[in-house]
mmCIF file of C-alpha atoms in Angstrom:
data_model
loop_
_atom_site.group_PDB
_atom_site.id
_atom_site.type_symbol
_atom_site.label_atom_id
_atom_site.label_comp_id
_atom_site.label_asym_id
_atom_site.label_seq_id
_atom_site.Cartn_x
_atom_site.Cartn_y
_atom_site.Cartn_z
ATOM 1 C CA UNK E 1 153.894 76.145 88.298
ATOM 2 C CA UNK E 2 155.799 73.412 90.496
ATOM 3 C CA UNK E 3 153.357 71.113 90.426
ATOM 4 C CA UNK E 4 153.843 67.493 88.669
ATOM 5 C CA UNK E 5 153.807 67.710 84.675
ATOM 6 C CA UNK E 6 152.932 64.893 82.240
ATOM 7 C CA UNK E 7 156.388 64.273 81.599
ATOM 8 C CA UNK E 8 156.926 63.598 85.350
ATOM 9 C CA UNK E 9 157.529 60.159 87.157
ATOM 10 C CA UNK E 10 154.673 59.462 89.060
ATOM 11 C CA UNK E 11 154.597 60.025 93.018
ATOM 12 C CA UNK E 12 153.611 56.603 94.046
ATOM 13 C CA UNK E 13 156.770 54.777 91.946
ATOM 14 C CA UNK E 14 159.667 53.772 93.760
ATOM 15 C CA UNK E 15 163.516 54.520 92.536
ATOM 16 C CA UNK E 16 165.212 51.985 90.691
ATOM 17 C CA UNK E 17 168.681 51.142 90.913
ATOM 18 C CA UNK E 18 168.574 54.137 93.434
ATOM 19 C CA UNK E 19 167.596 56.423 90.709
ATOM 20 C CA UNK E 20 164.163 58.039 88.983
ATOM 21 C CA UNK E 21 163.291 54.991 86.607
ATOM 22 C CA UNK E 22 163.186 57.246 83.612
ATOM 23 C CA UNK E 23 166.803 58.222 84.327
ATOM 24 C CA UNK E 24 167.231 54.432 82.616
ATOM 25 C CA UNK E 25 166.495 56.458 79.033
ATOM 26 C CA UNK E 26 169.453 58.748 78.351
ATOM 27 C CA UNK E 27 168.257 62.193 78.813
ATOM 28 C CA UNK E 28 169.214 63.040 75.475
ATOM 29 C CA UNK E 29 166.585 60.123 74.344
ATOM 30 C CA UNK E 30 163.988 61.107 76.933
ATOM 31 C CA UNK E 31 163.839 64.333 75.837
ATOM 32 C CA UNK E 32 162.809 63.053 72.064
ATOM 33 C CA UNK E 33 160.470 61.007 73.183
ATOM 34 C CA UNK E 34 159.282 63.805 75.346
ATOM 35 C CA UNK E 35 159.066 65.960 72.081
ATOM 36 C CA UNK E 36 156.983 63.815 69.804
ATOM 37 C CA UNK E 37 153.550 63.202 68.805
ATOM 38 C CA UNK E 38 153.077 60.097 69.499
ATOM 39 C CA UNK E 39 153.949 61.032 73.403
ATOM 40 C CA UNK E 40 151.863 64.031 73.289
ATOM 41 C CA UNK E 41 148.831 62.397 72.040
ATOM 42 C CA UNK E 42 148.875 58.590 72.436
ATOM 43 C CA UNK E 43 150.762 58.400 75.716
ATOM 44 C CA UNK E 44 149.241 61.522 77.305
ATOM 45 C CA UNK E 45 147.323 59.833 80.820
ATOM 46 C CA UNK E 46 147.949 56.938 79.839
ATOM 47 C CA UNK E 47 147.614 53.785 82.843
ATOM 48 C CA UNK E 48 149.046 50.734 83.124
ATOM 49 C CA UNK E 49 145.971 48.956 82.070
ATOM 50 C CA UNK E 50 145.155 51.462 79.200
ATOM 51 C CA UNK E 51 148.486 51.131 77.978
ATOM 52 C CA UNK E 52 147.904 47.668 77.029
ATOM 53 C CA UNK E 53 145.416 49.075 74.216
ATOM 54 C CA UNK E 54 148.724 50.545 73.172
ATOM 55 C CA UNK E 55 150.895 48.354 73.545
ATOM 56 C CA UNK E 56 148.596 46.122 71.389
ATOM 57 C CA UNK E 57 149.265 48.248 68.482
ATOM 58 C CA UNK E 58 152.737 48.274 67.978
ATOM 59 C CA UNK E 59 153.913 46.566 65.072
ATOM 60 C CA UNK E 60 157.537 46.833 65.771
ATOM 61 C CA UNK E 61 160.607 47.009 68.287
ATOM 62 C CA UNK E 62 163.718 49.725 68.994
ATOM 63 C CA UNK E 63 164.689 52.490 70.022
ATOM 64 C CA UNK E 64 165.469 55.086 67.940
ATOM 65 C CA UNK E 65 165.111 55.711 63.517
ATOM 66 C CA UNK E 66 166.022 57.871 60.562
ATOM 67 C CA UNK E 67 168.957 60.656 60.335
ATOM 68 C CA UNK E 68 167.895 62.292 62.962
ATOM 69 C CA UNK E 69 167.415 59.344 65.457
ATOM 70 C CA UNK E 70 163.524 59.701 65.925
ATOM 71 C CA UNK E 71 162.064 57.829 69.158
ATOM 72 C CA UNK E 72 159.756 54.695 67.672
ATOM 73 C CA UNK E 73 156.231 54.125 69.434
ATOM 74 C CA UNK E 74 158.231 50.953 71.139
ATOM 75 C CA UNK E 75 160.851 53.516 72.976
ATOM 76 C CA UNK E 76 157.468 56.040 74.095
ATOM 77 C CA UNK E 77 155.556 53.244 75.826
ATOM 78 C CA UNK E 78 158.299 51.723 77.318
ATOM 79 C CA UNK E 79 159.530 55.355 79.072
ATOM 80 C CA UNK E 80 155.672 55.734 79.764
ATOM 81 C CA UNK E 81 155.934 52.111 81.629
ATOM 82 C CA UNK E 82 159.042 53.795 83.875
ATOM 83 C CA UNK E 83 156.786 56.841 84.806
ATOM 84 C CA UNK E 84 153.948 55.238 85.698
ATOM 85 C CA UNK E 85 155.945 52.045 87.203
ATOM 86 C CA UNK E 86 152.978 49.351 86.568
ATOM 87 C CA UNK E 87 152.886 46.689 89.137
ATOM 88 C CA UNK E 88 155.275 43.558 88.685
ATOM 89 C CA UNK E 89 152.171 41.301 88.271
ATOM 90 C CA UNK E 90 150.682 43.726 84.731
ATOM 91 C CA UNK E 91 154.817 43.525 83.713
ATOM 92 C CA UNK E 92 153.929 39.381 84.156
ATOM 93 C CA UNK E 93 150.975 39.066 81.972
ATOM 94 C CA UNK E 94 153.087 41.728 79.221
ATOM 95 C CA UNK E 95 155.656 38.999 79.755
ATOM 96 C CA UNK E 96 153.890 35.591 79.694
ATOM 97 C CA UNK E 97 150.732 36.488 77.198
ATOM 98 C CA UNK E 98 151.417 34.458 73.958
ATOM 99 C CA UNK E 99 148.977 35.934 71.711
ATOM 100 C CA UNK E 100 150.629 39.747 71.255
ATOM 101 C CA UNK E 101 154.147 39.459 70.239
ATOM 102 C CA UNK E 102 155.170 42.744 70.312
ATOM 103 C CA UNK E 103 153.783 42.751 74.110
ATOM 104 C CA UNK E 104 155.545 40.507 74.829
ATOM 105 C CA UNK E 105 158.993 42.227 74.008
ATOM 106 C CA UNK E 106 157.942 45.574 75.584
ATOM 107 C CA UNK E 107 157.410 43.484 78.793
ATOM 108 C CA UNK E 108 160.352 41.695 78.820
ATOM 109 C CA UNK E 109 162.584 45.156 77.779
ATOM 110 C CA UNK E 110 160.873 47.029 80.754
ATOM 111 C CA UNK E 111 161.201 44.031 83.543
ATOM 112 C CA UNK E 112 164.954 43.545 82.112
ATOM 113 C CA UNK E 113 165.290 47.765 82.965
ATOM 114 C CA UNK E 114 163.721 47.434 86.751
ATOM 115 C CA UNK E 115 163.616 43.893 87.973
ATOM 116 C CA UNK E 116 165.452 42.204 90.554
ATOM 117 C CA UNK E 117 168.031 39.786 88.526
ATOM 118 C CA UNK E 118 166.209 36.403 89.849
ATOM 119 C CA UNK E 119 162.800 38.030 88.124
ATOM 120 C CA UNK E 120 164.449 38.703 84.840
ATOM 121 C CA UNK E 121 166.109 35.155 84.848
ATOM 122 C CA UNK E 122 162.794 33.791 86.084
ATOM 123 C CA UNK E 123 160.667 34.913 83.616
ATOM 124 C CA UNK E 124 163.028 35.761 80.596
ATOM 125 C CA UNK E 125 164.267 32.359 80.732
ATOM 126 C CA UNK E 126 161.096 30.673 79.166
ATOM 127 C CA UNK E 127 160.465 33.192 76.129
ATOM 128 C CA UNK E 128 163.802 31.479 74.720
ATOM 129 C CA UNK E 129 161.436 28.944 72.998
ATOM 130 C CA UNK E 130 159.294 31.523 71.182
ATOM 131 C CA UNK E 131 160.910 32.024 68.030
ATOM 132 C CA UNK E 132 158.251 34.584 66.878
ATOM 133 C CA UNK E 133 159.409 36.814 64.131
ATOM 134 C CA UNK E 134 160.015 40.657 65.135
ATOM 135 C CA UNK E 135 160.053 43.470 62.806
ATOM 136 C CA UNK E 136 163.206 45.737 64.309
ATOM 137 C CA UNK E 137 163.451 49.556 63.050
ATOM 138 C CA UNK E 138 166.568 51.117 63.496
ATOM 139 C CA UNK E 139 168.481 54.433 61.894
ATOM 140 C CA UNK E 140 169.914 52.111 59.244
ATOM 141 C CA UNK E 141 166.378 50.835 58.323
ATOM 142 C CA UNK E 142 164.044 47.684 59.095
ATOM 143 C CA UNK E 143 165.130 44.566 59.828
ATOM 144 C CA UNK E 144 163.766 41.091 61.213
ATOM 145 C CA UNK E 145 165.141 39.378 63.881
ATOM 146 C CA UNK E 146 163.044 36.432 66.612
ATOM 147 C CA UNK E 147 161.531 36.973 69.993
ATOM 148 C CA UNK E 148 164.349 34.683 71.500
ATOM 149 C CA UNK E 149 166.884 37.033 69.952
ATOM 150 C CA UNK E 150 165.695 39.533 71.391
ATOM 151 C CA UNK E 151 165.514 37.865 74.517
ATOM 152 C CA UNK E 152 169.138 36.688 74.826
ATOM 153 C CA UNK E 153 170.496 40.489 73.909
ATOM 154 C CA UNK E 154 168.400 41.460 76.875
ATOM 155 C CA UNK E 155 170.301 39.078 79.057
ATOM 156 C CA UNK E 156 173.533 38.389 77.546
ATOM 157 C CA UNK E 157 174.273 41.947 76.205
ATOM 158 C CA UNK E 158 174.662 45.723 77.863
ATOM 159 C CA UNK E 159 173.107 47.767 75.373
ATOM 160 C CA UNK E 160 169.330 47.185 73.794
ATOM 161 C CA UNK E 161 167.229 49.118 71.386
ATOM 162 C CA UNK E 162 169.134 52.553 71.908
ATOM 163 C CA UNK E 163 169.591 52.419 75.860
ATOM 164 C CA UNK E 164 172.121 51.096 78.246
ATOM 165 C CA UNK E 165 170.838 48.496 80.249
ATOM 166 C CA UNK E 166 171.333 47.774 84.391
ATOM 167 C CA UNK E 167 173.919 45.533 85.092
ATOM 168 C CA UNK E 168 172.950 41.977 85.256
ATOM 169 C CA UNK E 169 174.765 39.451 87.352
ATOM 170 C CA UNK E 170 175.716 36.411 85.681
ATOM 171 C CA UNK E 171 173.289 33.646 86.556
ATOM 172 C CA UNK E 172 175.135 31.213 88.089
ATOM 173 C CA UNK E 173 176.737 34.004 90.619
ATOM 174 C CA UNK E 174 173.091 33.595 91.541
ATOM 175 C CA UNK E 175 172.814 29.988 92.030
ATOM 176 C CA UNK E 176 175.938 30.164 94.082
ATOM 177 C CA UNK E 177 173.694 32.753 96.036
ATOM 178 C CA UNK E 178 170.609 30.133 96.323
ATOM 179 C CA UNK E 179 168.577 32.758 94.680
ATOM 180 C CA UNK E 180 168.003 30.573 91.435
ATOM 181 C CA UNK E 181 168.138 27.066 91.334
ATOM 182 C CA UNK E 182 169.628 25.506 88.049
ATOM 183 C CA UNK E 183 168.456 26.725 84.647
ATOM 184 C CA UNK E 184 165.545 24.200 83.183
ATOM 185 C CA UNK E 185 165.685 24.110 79.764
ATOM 186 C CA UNK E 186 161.287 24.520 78.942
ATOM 187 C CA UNK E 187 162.441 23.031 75.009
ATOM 188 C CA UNK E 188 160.364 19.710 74.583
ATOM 189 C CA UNK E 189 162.768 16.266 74.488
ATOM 190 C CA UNK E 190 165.865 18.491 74.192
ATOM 191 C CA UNK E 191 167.094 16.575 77.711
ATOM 192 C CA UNK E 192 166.386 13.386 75.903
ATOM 193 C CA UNK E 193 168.255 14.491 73.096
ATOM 194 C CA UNK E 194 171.445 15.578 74.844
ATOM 195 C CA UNK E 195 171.540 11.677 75.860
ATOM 196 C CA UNK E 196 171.709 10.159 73.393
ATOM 197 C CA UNK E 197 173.641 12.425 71.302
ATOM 198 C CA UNK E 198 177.016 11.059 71.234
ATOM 199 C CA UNK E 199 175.566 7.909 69.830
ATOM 200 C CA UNK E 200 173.581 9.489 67.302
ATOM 201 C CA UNK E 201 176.442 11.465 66.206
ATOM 202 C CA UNK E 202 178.596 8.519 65.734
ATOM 203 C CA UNK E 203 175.897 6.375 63.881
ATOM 204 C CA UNK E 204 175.736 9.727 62.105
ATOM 205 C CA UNK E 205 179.381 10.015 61.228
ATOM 206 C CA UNK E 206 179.631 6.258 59.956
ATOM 207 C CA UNK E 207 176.628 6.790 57.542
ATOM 208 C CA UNK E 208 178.083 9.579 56.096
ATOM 209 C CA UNK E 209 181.483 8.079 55.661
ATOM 210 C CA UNK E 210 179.689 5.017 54.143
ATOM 211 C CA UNK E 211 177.969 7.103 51.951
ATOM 212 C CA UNK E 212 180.789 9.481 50.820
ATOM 213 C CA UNK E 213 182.708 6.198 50.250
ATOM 214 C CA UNK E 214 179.747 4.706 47.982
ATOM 215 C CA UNK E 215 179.349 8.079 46.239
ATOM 216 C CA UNK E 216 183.275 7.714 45.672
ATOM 217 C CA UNK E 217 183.303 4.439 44.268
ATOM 218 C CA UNK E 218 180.266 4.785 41.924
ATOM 219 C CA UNK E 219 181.852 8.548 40.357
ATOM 220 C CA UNK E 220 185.089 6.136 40.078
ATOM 221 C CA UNK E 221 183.130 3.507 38.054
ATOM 222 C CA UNK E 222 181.852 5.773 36.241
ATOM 223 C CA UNK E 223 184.995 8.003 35.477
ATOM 224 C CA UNK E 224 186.201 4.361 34.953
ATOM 225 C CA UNK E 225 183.180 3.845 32.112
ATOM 226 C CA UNK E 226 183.613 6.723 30.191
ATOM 227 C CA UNK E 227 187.375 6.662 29.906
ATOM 228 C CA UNK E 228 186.949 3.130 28.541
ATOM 229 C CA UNK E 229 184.531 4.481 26.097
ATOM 230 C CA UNK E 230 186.182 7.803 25.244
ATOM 231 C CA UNK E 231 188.711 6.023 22.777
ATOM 232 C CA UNK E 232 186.307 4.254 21.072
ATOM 233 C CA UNK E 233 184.618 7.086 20.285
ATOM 234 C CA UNK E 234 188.293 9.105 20.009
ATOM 235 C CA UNK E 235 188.824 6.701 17.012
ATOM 236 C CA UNK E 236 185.123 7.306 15.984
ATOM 237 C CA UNK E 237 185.439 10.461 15.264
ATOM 238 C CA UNK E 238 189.065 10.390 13.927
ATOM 239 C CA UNK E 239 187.917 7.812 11.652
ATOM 240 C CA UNK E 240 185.142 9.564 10.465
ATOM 241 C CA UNK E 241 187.151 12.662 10.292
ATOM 242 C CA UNK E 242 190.191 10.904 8.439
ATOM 243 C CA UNK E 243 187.350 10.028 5.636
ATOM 244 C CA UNK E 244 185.712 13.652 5.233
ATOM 245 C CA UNK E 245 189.369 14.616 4.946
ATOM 246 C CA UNK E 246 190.365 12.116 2.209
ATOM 247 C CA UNK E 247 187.305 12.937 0.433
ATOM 248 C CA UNK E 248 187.516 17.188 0.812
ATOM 249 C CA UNK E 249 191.211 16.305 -0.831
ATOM 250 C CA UNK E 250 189.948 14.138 -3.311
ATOM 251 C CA UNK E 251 187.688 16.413 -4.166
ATOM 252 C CA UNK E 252 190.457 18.904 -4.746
ATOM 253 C CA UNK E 253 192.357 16.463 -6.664
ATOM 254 C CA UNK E 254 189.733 16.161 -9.256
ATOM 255 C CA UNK E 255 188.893 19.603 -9.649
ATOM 256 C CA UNK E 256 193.077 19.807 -10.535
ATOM 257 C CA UNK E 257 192.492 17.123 -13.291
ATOM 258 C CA UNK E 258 194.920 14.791 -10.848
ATOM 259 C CA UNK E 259 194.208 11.073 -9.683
ATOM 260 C CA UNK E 260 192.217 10.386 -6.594
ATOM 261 C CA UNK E 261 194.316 9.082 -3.770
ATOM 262 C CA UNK E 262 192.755 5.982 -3.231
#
């Protein structure tokens, strides 16, 4: 009767943040997850490398959906990944494997839960240049959103897909520490780019103000055109109009028995 139950954190994992790493899902959340199919029958002795067969399915990310706040498949594996506590280098290949999206995220949500702050900078860092397209399901319905999104709300915010997350330290409090040395940026020619940028942006600047000033002076020749033209055809039609007046009266005239006017 005391003995461990399939809802139970396995014996071998270690605490995180001095605390059972399930404890990181609200209990209120855990005990949903805890409650539904899914966990009964798809996560039931589940590994950490038959979880990837799992994980492989999903076709979406978040925590929770509908009225009632229903756990999604993405929540159950990732509380199955904090009983089971997969080693660091099975979180890695989650993280860095670029041909299952949705892998991906649940790798980078679970290290971002458990990992030392110089691991989550480390290897969170470098999925800002996948701008992969994410299906998100929430209570207020689906939405899209991008892997590198999703990545900077797991860094920059405190709250992600329904749970409060760890505190993270800020990362240059650990440069200052030596434990990460200064953020590379892994986009292609974006250093190159940040050189030359203030003269680009100037040679920018003066081509559009040469072309705004062009675009001004050509509507102005034109305005200029058709206002010289508008009173010739003013008198056109005044003209023209004088005559089918003079005629309509004329007309009139006759019908009276009285002399034309002209």
């Amino acid at each position: 009767m005391g003995g461990p139950t399939a809802n139970t954190t396995d014996v071998t994992s270690e605490n995180v943040h001095g605390t059972n790493p399930q404890r990181i899902v609200e209990k209120i959340l855990r005990t949903k997850v805890y409650a539904t199919q899914y966990w009964k029958e798809s996560c039931f002795g589940l590994t950490a490398e038959t979880l990837v067969d799992r994980a492989i399915e999903l076709s979406h990310v978040g925590g929770t959906y509908g009225g009632t706040r229903k756990p999604t498949k993405f929540m159950c594996l990732l509380l199955k990944m904090l009983q089971i506590q997969p080693d660091l280098e099975i979180v890695v290949e989650f993280v860095t494997n670029e041909d299952y999206k949705y892998v991906r995220a649940l790798g980078a949500l679970y290290l971002r839960c458990v990992g030392r702050p110089a691991d989550i900078y480390r290897y969170l860092e470098p999925l800002y240049t996948d701008y992969s397209k994410l299906r998100v399901r929430t209570f207020e319905g689906w939405h899209i959103t991008h892997l590198d999104q999703f990545i900077d709300e797991l860094l920059t915010e405190d709250y992600a897909c329904d749970i409060a997350l760890p505190h993270l330290p800020k990362r240059w409090h650990l440069e200052k520490a030596g434990q990460l040395g200064p953020r590379v940026n892994s986009a292609a020619g974006l250093d190159g780019d940040e050189e030359v940028s203030e003269e680009e942006e100037e040679v920018v600047q003066e081509e559009a103000i040469v072309g705004r000033l062009k675009m001004k002076g050509g509507s102005s020749k034109k305005r200029r055109r058709e206002e010289e033209a508008a009173p010739a055809q003013d008198e056109d039609r005044v003209a023209d109009g004088h005559d089918l007046d003079i005629e309509a009266t004329n007309a009139l005239r006759a019908k009276l028995g009285l002399k034309p006017l002209r």
